[in-house]
Amino acid sequence: MKIKAFEFNPVAENTYVLYDDTHECVVIDAGCYYPDEKVELLNFILNNELIVKHLLNTHLHFDHILGNAFMKEQFEVEPEAHEADNFLLRTMNIQLKMFGFPRQGRTPRIKNYLRENDVIEFGNQRLIVLEVPGHSPGSLAFYSGKNECVFTGDALFRGTIGRTDLVRADHGQLLESIRNKLFTLPPETKVYPGHGPATTIKEEMMHNFFFPDYYANK
């Protein structure tokens, strides 16, 4: 599996395109906001002759869904996410105002809800859905054992974790999600977060600021 990462919008959100030799692909967290960002994502997909099979969202905070309407218009795909984050779609323009963004048109509704252990298939690839609530109640991660990688959205970053000072966020729940869902993955698993550089499960178990005593407690 090949992975193309983009950094989009003023809050430096990571958008990922996953694809293989079949030319089928999935897009995770389409955060493209400016016209040139949309063109960049579109050109990559078209130039590589990719067929978009799924438009996945790790969660529904505004910076991760700014490009959903564009992707739906261009490729006739519906965004997929966890039902528990639906309330965030209703507060989209409130979120934008908080961060100094202008109002947007209606963002697409979620028509295919994802749950724990759902399987996302494209080409010769499979992603397993993991529920990792805390940063938002419907936060998800997408895991590929075959390719030893996981896409964690805003649950886990290099050296830190997602914000929990937001509406319906829960700090304790996020720590539990990371311990029980992410730190149980093989240590060599590469972590592709929603912001910032990639890392590994082992690195975060050993060095993440929020888990200083992890090994001591094992």
mmCIF file of C-alpha atoms in Angstrom:
data_model
loop_
_atom_site.group_PDB
_atom_site.id
_atom_site.type_symbol
_atom_site.label_atom_id
_atom_site.label_comp_id
_atom_site.label_asym_id
_atom_site.label_seq_id
_atom_site.Cartn_x
_atom_site.Cartn_y
_atom_site.Cartn_z
ATOM 1 C CA MET A 1 0.000 0.000 0.000
ATOM 2 C CA LYS A 2 1.177 3.483 -0.851
ATOM 3 C CA ILE A 3 0.470 6.483 1.363
ATOM 4 C CA LYS A 4 0.397 10.087 0.205
ATOM 5 C CA ALA A 5 0.166 12.719 2.936
ATOM 6 C CA PHE A 6 -0.966 16.314 2.467
ATOM 7 C CA GLU A 7 -0.916 19.168 4.972
ATOM 8 C CA PHE A 8 -3.980 21.342 4.461
ATOM 9 C CA ASN A 9 -5.750 24.450 5.817
ATOM 10 C CA PRO A 10 -4.514 27.015 8.356
ATOM 11 C CA VAL A 11 -4.388 24.521 11.222
ATOM 12 C CA ALA A 12 -2.057 22.137 9.339
ATOM 13 C CA GLU A 13 -4.376 19.142 9.156
ATOM 14 C CA ASN A 14 -3.068 15.911 7.632
ATOM 15 C CA THR A 15 -5.064 14.404 4.775
ATOM 16 C CA TYR A 16 -4.065 10.935 3.576
ATOM 17 C CA VAL A 17 -4.629 9.108 0.299
ATOM 18 C CA LEU A 18 -4.079 5.345 0.523
ATOM 19 C CA TYR A 19 -3.849 3.331 -2.686
ATOM 20 C CA ASP A 20 -2.259 0.309 -4.330
ATOM 21 C CA ASP A 21 -1.531 -1.122 -7.768
ATOM 22 C CA THR A 22 -5.229 -1.696 -8.457
ATOM 23 C CA HIS A 23 -5.627 2.119 -8.481
ATOM 24 C CA GLU A 24 -8.409 1.948 -5.912
ATOM 25 C CA CYS A 25 -7.952 4.373 -3.031
ATOM 26 C CA VAL A 26 -9.418 5.813 0.136
ATOM 27 C CA VAL A 27 -9.106 9.392 1.349
ATOM 28 C CA ILE A 28 -8.836 9.947 5.100
ATOM 29 C CA ASP A 29 -9.851 13.345 6.542
ATOM 30 C CA ALA A 30 -10.183 15.537 3.470
ATOM 31 C CA GLY A 31 -9.214 18.867 5.018
ATOM 32 C CA CYS A 32 -8.505 20.808 1.828
ATOM 33 C CA TYR A 33 -9.764 24.372 2.285
ATOM 34 C CA TYR A 34 -8.106 26.799 -0.118
ATOM 35 C CA PRO A 35 -8.704 26.437 -3.878
ATOM 36 C CA ASP A 36 -5.069 25.490 -4.519
ATOM 37 C CA GLU A 37 -5.309 22.736 -1.903
ATOM 38 C CA LYS A 38 -8.370 21.289 -3.586
ATOM 39 C CA VAL A 39 -6.592 21.390 -6.939
ATOM 40 C CA GLU A 40 -3.534 19.689 -5.426
ATOM 41 C CA LEU A 41 -5.602 16.816 -4.048
ATOM 42 C CA LEU A 42 -7.667 16.524 -7.217
ATOM 43 C CA ASN A 43 -4.601 16.492 -9.465
ATOM 44 C CA PHE A 44 -2.905 13.805 -7.391
ATOM 45 C CA ILE A 45 -5.939 11.544 -7.680
ATOM 46 C CA LEU A 46 -6.428 12.190 -11.393
ATOM 47 C CA ASN A 47 -2.748 12.034 -12.356
ATOM 48 C CA ASN A 48 -2.397 8.657 -10.650
ATOM 49 C CA GLU A 49 -5.662 7.454 -12.207
ATOM 50 C CA LEU A 50 -7.078 6.590 -8.796
ATOM 51 C CA ILE A 51 -10.616 5.428 -8.113
ATOM 52 C CA VAL A 52 -11.918 6.819 -4.823
ATOM 53 C CA LYS A 53 -13.760 4.011 -3.024
ATOM 54 C CA HIS A 54 -14.163 5.565 0.417
ATOM 55 C CA LEU A 55 -14.071 9.014 2.018
ATOM 56 C CA LEU A 56 -13.232 8.302 5.653
ATOM 57 C CA ASN A 57 -13.322 10.644 8.632
ATOM 58 C CA THR A 58 -11.507 9.910 11.878
ATOM 59 C CA HIS A 59 -13.845 12.473 13.472
ATOM 60 C CA LEU A 60 -15.977 15.426 12.433
ATOM 61 C CA HIS A 61 -14.188 18.515 13.738
ATOM 62 C CA PHE A 62 -14.250 21.203 11.060
ATOM 63 C CA ASP A 63 -10.591 21.023 10.023
ATOM 64 C CA HIS A 64 -10.934 17.356 9.063
ATOM 65 C CA ILE A 65 -14.056 17.735 6.927
ATOM 66 C CA LEU A 66 -13.509 21.011 5.060
ATOM 67 C CA GLY A 67 -13.001 19.078 1.824
ATOM 68 C CA ASN A 68 -15.887 16.618 2.155
ATOM 69 C CA ALA A 69 -18.268 18.608 -0.043
ATOM 70 C CA PHE A 70 -15.563 19.011 -2.685
ATOM 71 C CA MET A 71 -14.765 15.288 -2.671
ATOM 72 C CA LYS A 72 -18.434 14.368 -2.911
ATOM 73 C CA GLU A 73 -18.903 16.739 -5.836
ATOM 74 C CA GLN A 74 -15.838 15.512 -7.712
ATOM 75 C CA PHE A 75 -16.031 11.766 -7.073
ATOM 76 C CA GLU A 76 -19.605 11.052 -5.935
ATOM 77 C CA VAL A 77 -18.448 9.531 -2.653
ATOM 78 C CA GLU A 78 -20.208 9.920 0.677
ATOM 79 C CA PRO A 79 -18.245 10.659 3.864
ATOM 80 C CA GLU A 80 -18.109 7.867 6.434
ATOM 81 C CA ALA A 81 -17.705 8.415 10.176
ATOM 82 C CA HIS A 82 -19.041 7.418 13.598
ATOM 83 C CA GLU A 83 -22.605 8.389 14.444
ATOM 84 C CA ALA A 84 -21.601 9.859 17.818
ATOM 85 C CA ASP A 85 -19.934 12.803 16.065
ATOM 86 C CA ASN A 86 -23.052 13.820 14.134
ATOM 87 C CA PHE A 87 -23.666 16.764 16.466
ATOM 88 C CA LEU A 88 -20.463 18.369 15.174
ATOM 89 C CA LEU A 89 -21.980 18.743 11.715
ATOM 90 C CA ARG A 90 -24.763 20.839 13.230
ATOM 91 C CA THR A 91 -22.200 23.131 14.864
ATOM 92 C CA MET A 92 -19.875 23.421 11.876
ATOM 93 C CA ASN A 93 -20.211 27.184 11.481
ATOM 94 C CA ILE A 94 -19.832 27.735 15.220
ATOM 95 C CA GLN A 95 -16.547 25.827 15.101
ATOM 96 C CA LEU A 96 -15.408 27.870 12.107
ATOM 97 C CA LYS A 97 -16.212 31.141 13.863
ATOM 98 C CA MET A 98 -14.254 30.079 16.958
ATOM 99 C CA PHE A 99 -11.150 29.607 14.829
ATOM 100 C CA GLY A 100 -11.636 32.690 12.659
ATOM 101 C CA PHE A 101 -12.868 30.945 9.512
ATOM 102 C CA PRO A 102 -15.719 32.324 7.377
ATOM 103 C CA ARG A 103 -19.016 30.449 7.242
ATOM 104 C CA GLN A 104 -19.220 27.531 4.845
ATOM 105 C CA GLY A 105 -22.051 26.001 2.876
ATOM 106 C CA ARG A 106 -23.721 22.832 4.090
ATOM 107 C CA THR A 107 -21.338 19.970 4.651
ATOM 108 C CA PRO A 108 -22.489 16.501 3.517
ATOM 109 C CA ARG A 109 -24.312 14.337 6.012
ATOM 110 C CA ILE A 110 -22.911 10.984 7.031
ATOM 111 C CA LYS A 111 -24.815 8.180 5.330
ATOM 112 C CA ASN A 112 -22.568 5.257 6.244
ATOM 113 C CA TYR A 113 -21.783 5.008 9.935
ATOM 114 C CA LEU A 114 -18.652 3.173 11.035
ATOM 115 C CA ARG A 115 -18.257 1.097 14.194
ATOM 116 C CA GLU A 116 -15.633 -0.954 15.979
ATOM 117 C CA ASN A 117 -14.204 -3.793 13.847
ATOM 118 C CA ASP A 118 -15.864 -2.669 10.630
ATOM 119 C CA VAL A 119 -13.693 -3.497 7.626
ATOM 120 C CA ILE A 120 -12.927 -0.951 4.910
ATOM 121 C CA GLU A 121 -11.871 -2.647 1.672
ATOM 122 C CA PHE A 122 -10.219 -1.110 -1.374
ATOM 123 C CA GLY A 123 -8.005 -2.759 -3.944
ATOM 124 C CA ASN A 124 -6.103 -5.517 -2.157
ATOM 125 C CA GLN A 125 -6.192 -3.645 1.142
ATOM 126 C CA ARG A 126 -8.222 -3.787 4.351
ATOM 127 C CA LEU A 127 -8.523 -1.236 7.131
ATOM 128 C CA ILE A 128 -9.987 -2.207 10.499
ATOM 129 C CA VAL A 129 -12.033 0.437 12.290
ATOM 130 C CA LEU A 130 -11.072 1.119 15.914
ATOM 131 C CA GLU A 131 -13.219 3.269 18.184
ATOM 132 C CA VAL A 132 -10.966 5.676 20.119
ATOM 133 C CA PRO A 133 -13.324 8.201 21.775
ATOM 134 C CA GLY A 134 -12.049 11.025 23.936
ATOM 135 C CA HIS A 135 -10.987 13.862 21.653
ATOM 136 C CA SER A 136 -14.534 13.587 20.343
ATOM 137 C CA PRO A 137 -17.155 10.982 21.251
ATOM 138 C CA GLY A 138 -17.022 9.421 17.791
ATOM 139 C CA SER A 139 -13.279 9.434 17.169
ATOM 140 C CA LEU A 140 -12.006 6.535 15.065
ATOM 141 C CA ALA A 141 -8.664 5.096 14.005
ATOM 142 C CA PHE A 142 -8.051 3.006 10.892
ATOM 143 C CA TYR A 143 -5.596 0.113 11.236
ATOM 144 C CA SER A 144 -3.819 -1.939 8.572
ATOM 145 C CA GLY A 145 -2.066 -4.953 10.048
ATOM 146 C CA LYS A 146 -0.792 -5.967 6.621
ATOM 147 C CA ASN A 147 0.983 -2.635 6.236
ATOM 148 C CA GLU A 148 1.777 -2.148 9.940
ATOM 149 C CA CYS A 149 0.236 1.308 10.200
ATOM 150 C CA VAL A 150 -2.623 3.120 11.902
ATOM 151 C CA PHE A 151 -4.290 6.449 11.144
ATOM 152 C CA THR A 152 -5.191 7.972 14.489
ATOM 153 C CA GLY A 153 -6.814 11.302 13.665
ATOM 154 C CA ASP A 154 -6.525 13.578 16.697
ATOM 155 C CA ALA A 155 -6.379 10.797 19.286
ATOM 156 C CA LEU A 156 -2.611 10.260 19.325
ATOM 157 C CA PHE A 157 0.206 12.485 18.094
ATOM 158 C CA ARG A 158 3.964 12.351 18.277
ATOM 159 C CA GLY A 159 4.735 13.079 21.912
ATOM 160 C CA THR A 160 1.232 14.131 22.921
ATOM 161 C CA ILE A 161 -2.497 13.454 22.570
ATOM 162 C CA GLY A 162 -5.555 15.248 21.213
ATOM 163 C CA ARG A 163 -7.192 18.208 22.919
ATOM 164 C CA THR A 164 -9.868 17.441 25.479
ATOM 165 C CA ASP A 165 -10.989 21.000 26.244
ATOM 166 C CA LEU A 166 -13.578 20.810 23.468
ATOM 167 C CA VAL A 167 -17.316 20.101 23.571
ATOM 168 C CA ARG A 168 -18.037 16.489 24.638
ATOM 169 C CA ALA A 169 -14.343 15.630 24.857
ATOM 170 C CA ASP A 170 -13.191 13.444 27.756
ATOM 171 C CA HIS A 171 -9.563 13.320 28.883
ATOM 172 C CA GLY A 172 -9.829 10.102 30.862
ATOM 173 C CA GLN A 173 -11.687 8.380 28.061
ATOM 174 C CA LEU A 174 -9.007 9.394 25.562
ATOM 175 C CA LEU A 175 -6.215 7.998 27.732
ATOM 176 C CA GLU A 176 -8.186 4.765 28.088
ATOM 177 C CA SER A 177 -8.746 4.580 24.319
ATOM 178 C CA ILE A 178 -5.043 4.971 23.629
ATOM 179 C CA ARG A 179 -4.038 2.392 26.221
ATOM 180 C CA ASN A 180 -6.648 -0.200 25.244
ATOM 181 C CA LYS A 181 -6.924 0.279 21.480
ATOM 182 C CA LEU A 182 -3.659 1.779 20.220
ATOM 183 C CA PHE A 183 -0.998 0.636 22.682
ATOM 184 C CA THR A 184 -2.213 -2.946 22.183
ATOM 185 C CA LEU A 185 -1.126 -2.812 18.527
ATOM 186 C CA PRO A 186 2.310 -4.204 17.584
ATOM 187 C CA PRO A 187 5.041 -1.785 18.772
ATOM 188 C CA GLU A 188 6.452 -1.353 15.261
ATOM 189 C CA THR A 189 3.108 -0.044 13.969
ATOM 190 C CA LYS A 190 3.598 3.323 12.290
ATOM 191 C CA VAL A 191 1.260 6.064 13.469
ATOM 192 C CA TYR A 192 -0.083 8.612 10.996
ATOM 193 C CA PRO A 193 -1.789 11.347 13.053
ATOM 194 C CA GLY A 194 -4.221 14.095 12.126
ATOM 195 C CA HIS A 195 -1.575 16.775 12.654
ATOM 196 C CA GLY A 196 2.206 16.724 12.755
ATOM 197 C CA PRO A 197 4.783 14.071 11.891
ATOM 198 C CA ALA A 198 4.385 10.316 11.886
ATOM 199 C CA THR A 199 5.611 8.236 14.792
ATOM 200 C CA THR A 200 5.317 4.634 16.018
ATOM 201 C CA ILE A 201 3.387 2.908 18.765
ATOM 202 C CA LYS A 202 6.668 1.965 20.453
ATOM 203 C CA GLU A 203 7.906 5.561 20.456
ATOM 204 C CA GLU A 204 4.693 6.782 22.048
ATOM 205 C CA MET A 205 4.623 4.018 24.641
ATOM 206 C CA MET A 206 8.161 4.968 25.620
ATOM 207 C CA HIS A 207 8.195 8.746 25.267
ATOM 208 C CA ASN A 208 4.705 10.243 25.055
ATOM 209 C CA PHE A 209 4.286 13.006 27.646
ATOM 210 C CA PHE A 210 0.950 11.632 28.838
ATOM 211 C CA PHE A 211 2.221 8.098 29.520
ATOM 212 C CA PRO A 212 5.430 8.597 31.541
ATOM 213 C CA ASP A 213 5.007 5.455 33.613
ATOM 214 C CA TYR A 214 3.619 3.160 30.940
ATOM 215 C CA TYR A 215 6.457 0.628 30.938
ATOM 216 C CA ALA A 216 6.870 0.853 34.694
ATOM 217 C CA ASN A 217 3.250 -0.207 35.124
ATOM 218 C CA LYS A 218 3.360 -3.120 32.691
#
